[in-house]
Amino acid sequence: MPHSAHSSAGFAPVPSFHFESLAPFGWTSSLAEAFWEYQASGAEPGRVVAATRGLALVQTLSGEVWCAPSGKFRERLRAEELTLCAGDWIALRWLPDAGKSLALDLLPRGPSLSRREAGPGGRRQWLASNLDAVLLLMGLDRNFNPARLERLLALAWGSGARPVVVLTKADLEARSEAFVSRIEGLASGAQVLAVSARTGDGLAEVRACLPAGRTGVMVGSSGVGKSTLLNALAGEELRRTQEVRASDDRGRHTTSLRELFLLPGAGCLIDTPGIREVGLSAEGSDLDGAFADIAAYAAHCRFRDCAHGAEPGCAVQGALADGLLDPEHYGNYLRLRREVDYEAARSDERLWREREQKWRTIAKSMKHFKKG
């Protein structure tokens, strides 16, 4: 089963050692320590399985319960520009008179995946939290796109979790080992696996990335095979799958919700809808991790603030001239660097404008107060 059965019954305060039964969902001693202050008030910990429209489905000792944030918690989320997401750990309390649960607060987050929302003024969007691994899926069909993978790698390295590149549909490509070697050269420091959900090849290696008590999230475009891989790892159909279009190898979004599943005999895996756009921000991405080869050359540049353009003594330009760096790879790095720098500047401008508006409001209030 993807989750334990839904429970509408209330729950009573439980001794802390009983919370260890949540260990398969990722409960740790550090979380227990952070939860201590809430336990005295009769709260219980739970892990967010899915979140939507201000509600969260949470796994607790009693099973799954739906809950909404308290007013105080909602204010904190708004003030800190946070949203609940799959993988979060929260403190919640059962309200017997109301027949529902109330989310009281968010426990400290571990490695978390986020992206910039599409459109002008896009804010940071939280995709999944408390992660050990980020599985970046790319198909060995027309879905194969190294430039898009580099963007996803920047997102994954920025999360603080371990990136794992999963090349799906390996049964469609007889030269899958050559593709693995190519991506290993591109994704320095990341494990690269070729997988076929149809034949079962590579599934054991993917499961080994998600031992009991650990959590991973799958990220990739629509039609790459996330739901198919989830079903294969679980040994049953947890997600409905659809055929991809023959014209462009793209599929419709069969997954509409980011949702956490407990895999039998393994850890947790968060499934996500196909990502059309991957907006990068300074807070949620790590270009040095995604382009470790360029970062290694940059460490030997003459100037610490080298932009790797026409500056004298640029080791990156030297590597390009010597044929040690792929020009297309370097071009992708420059494009993503410009995007991150632009978003950082735009974010600073937005914060400056918000502060200005705040002080204008305060000044106006003080003027009215003096007149009164």
CSV table of C-alpha atoms in Angstrom, one decimal, residues 7-14 19 35-47 56 58-73 84 89-107:
chain,number,residue,atom,x,y,z
A,7,SER,CA,-7.8,7.1,10.3
A,8,SER,CA,-10.5,9.6,11.4
A,9,ALA,CA,-10.1,8.7,15.0
A,10,GLY,CA,-8.4,11.1,17.4
A,11,PHE,CA,-5.1,10.4,19.1
A,12,ALA,CA,-3.9,10.9,22.6
A,13,PRO,CA,-0.5,12.1,23.8
A,14,VAL,CA,2.1,9.4,23.2
A,19,PHE,CA,7.3,7.8,17.8
A,35,PHE,CA,9.7,18.0,18.6
A,36,TRP,CA,10.2,17.9,22.4
A,37,GLU,CA,8.8,21.4,23.1
A,38,TYR,CA,5.5,20.5,21.3
A,39,GLN,CA,5.0,17.2,23.0
A,40,ALA,CA,4.4,18.7,26.4
A,41,SER,CA,1.3,20.4,25.0
A,42,GLY,CA,-0.2,17.1,23.7
A,43,ALA,CA,0.9,17.5,20.1
A,44,GLU,CA,1.9,14.6,17.9
A,45,PRO,CA,4.4,14.6,15.0
A,46,GLY,CA,3.4,13.7,11.5
A,47,ARG,CA,4.9,13.7,8.0
A,56,ALA,CA,-2.2,18.7,4.2
A,58,VAL,CA,-0.3,13.8,7.1
A,59,GLN,CA,1.0,10.4,8.2
A,60,THR,CA,0.8,10.0,12.0
A,61,LEU,CA,1.0,7.1,14.4
A,62,SER,CA,-2.8,6.7,14.0
A,63,GLY,CA,-2.7,6.6,10.2
A,64,GLU,CA,-3.4,9.4,7.7
A,65,VAL,CA,-5.3,12.5,8.7
A,66,TRP,CA,-6.1,15.7,6.9
A,67,CYS,CA,-5.3,18.9,8.7
A,68,ALA,CA,-5.2,22.7,8.1
A,69,PRO,CA,-2.6,25.1,9.6
A,70,SER,CA,-3.6,27.1,12.7
A,71,GLY,CA,-3.9,30.8,12.4
A,72,LYS,CA,-0.5,31.4,14.0
A,73,PHE,CA,1.2,28.8,11.8
A,84,LEU,CA,3.9,23.0,3.2
A,89,TRP,CA,7.5,17.1,9.4
A,90,ILE,CA,5.0,19.0,11.4
A,91,ALA,CA,3.5,19.2,14.9
A,92,LEU,CA,-0.3,18.7,15.0
A,93,ARG,CA,-3.1,18.2,17.5
A,94,TRP,CA,-6.4,16.4,17.3
A,95,LEU,CA,-9.4,18.6,18.1
A,96,PRO,CA,-12.1,16.1,19.3
A,97,ASP,CA,-14.9,18.8,19.4
A,98,ALA,CA,-14.2,19.8,15.8
A,99,GLY,CA,-13.5,16.3,14.6
A,100,LYS,CA,-10.3,17.3,12.8
A,101,SER,CA,-6.6,17.9,13.2
A,102,LEU,CA,-4.8,21.2,13.4
A,103,ALA,CA,-1.2,21.7,12.1
A,104,LEU,CA,0.6,23.7,14.8
A,105,ASP,CA,4.1,24.3,13.4
A,106,LEU,CA,6.8,23.1,11.0
A,107,LEU,CA,9.7,21.1,12.3
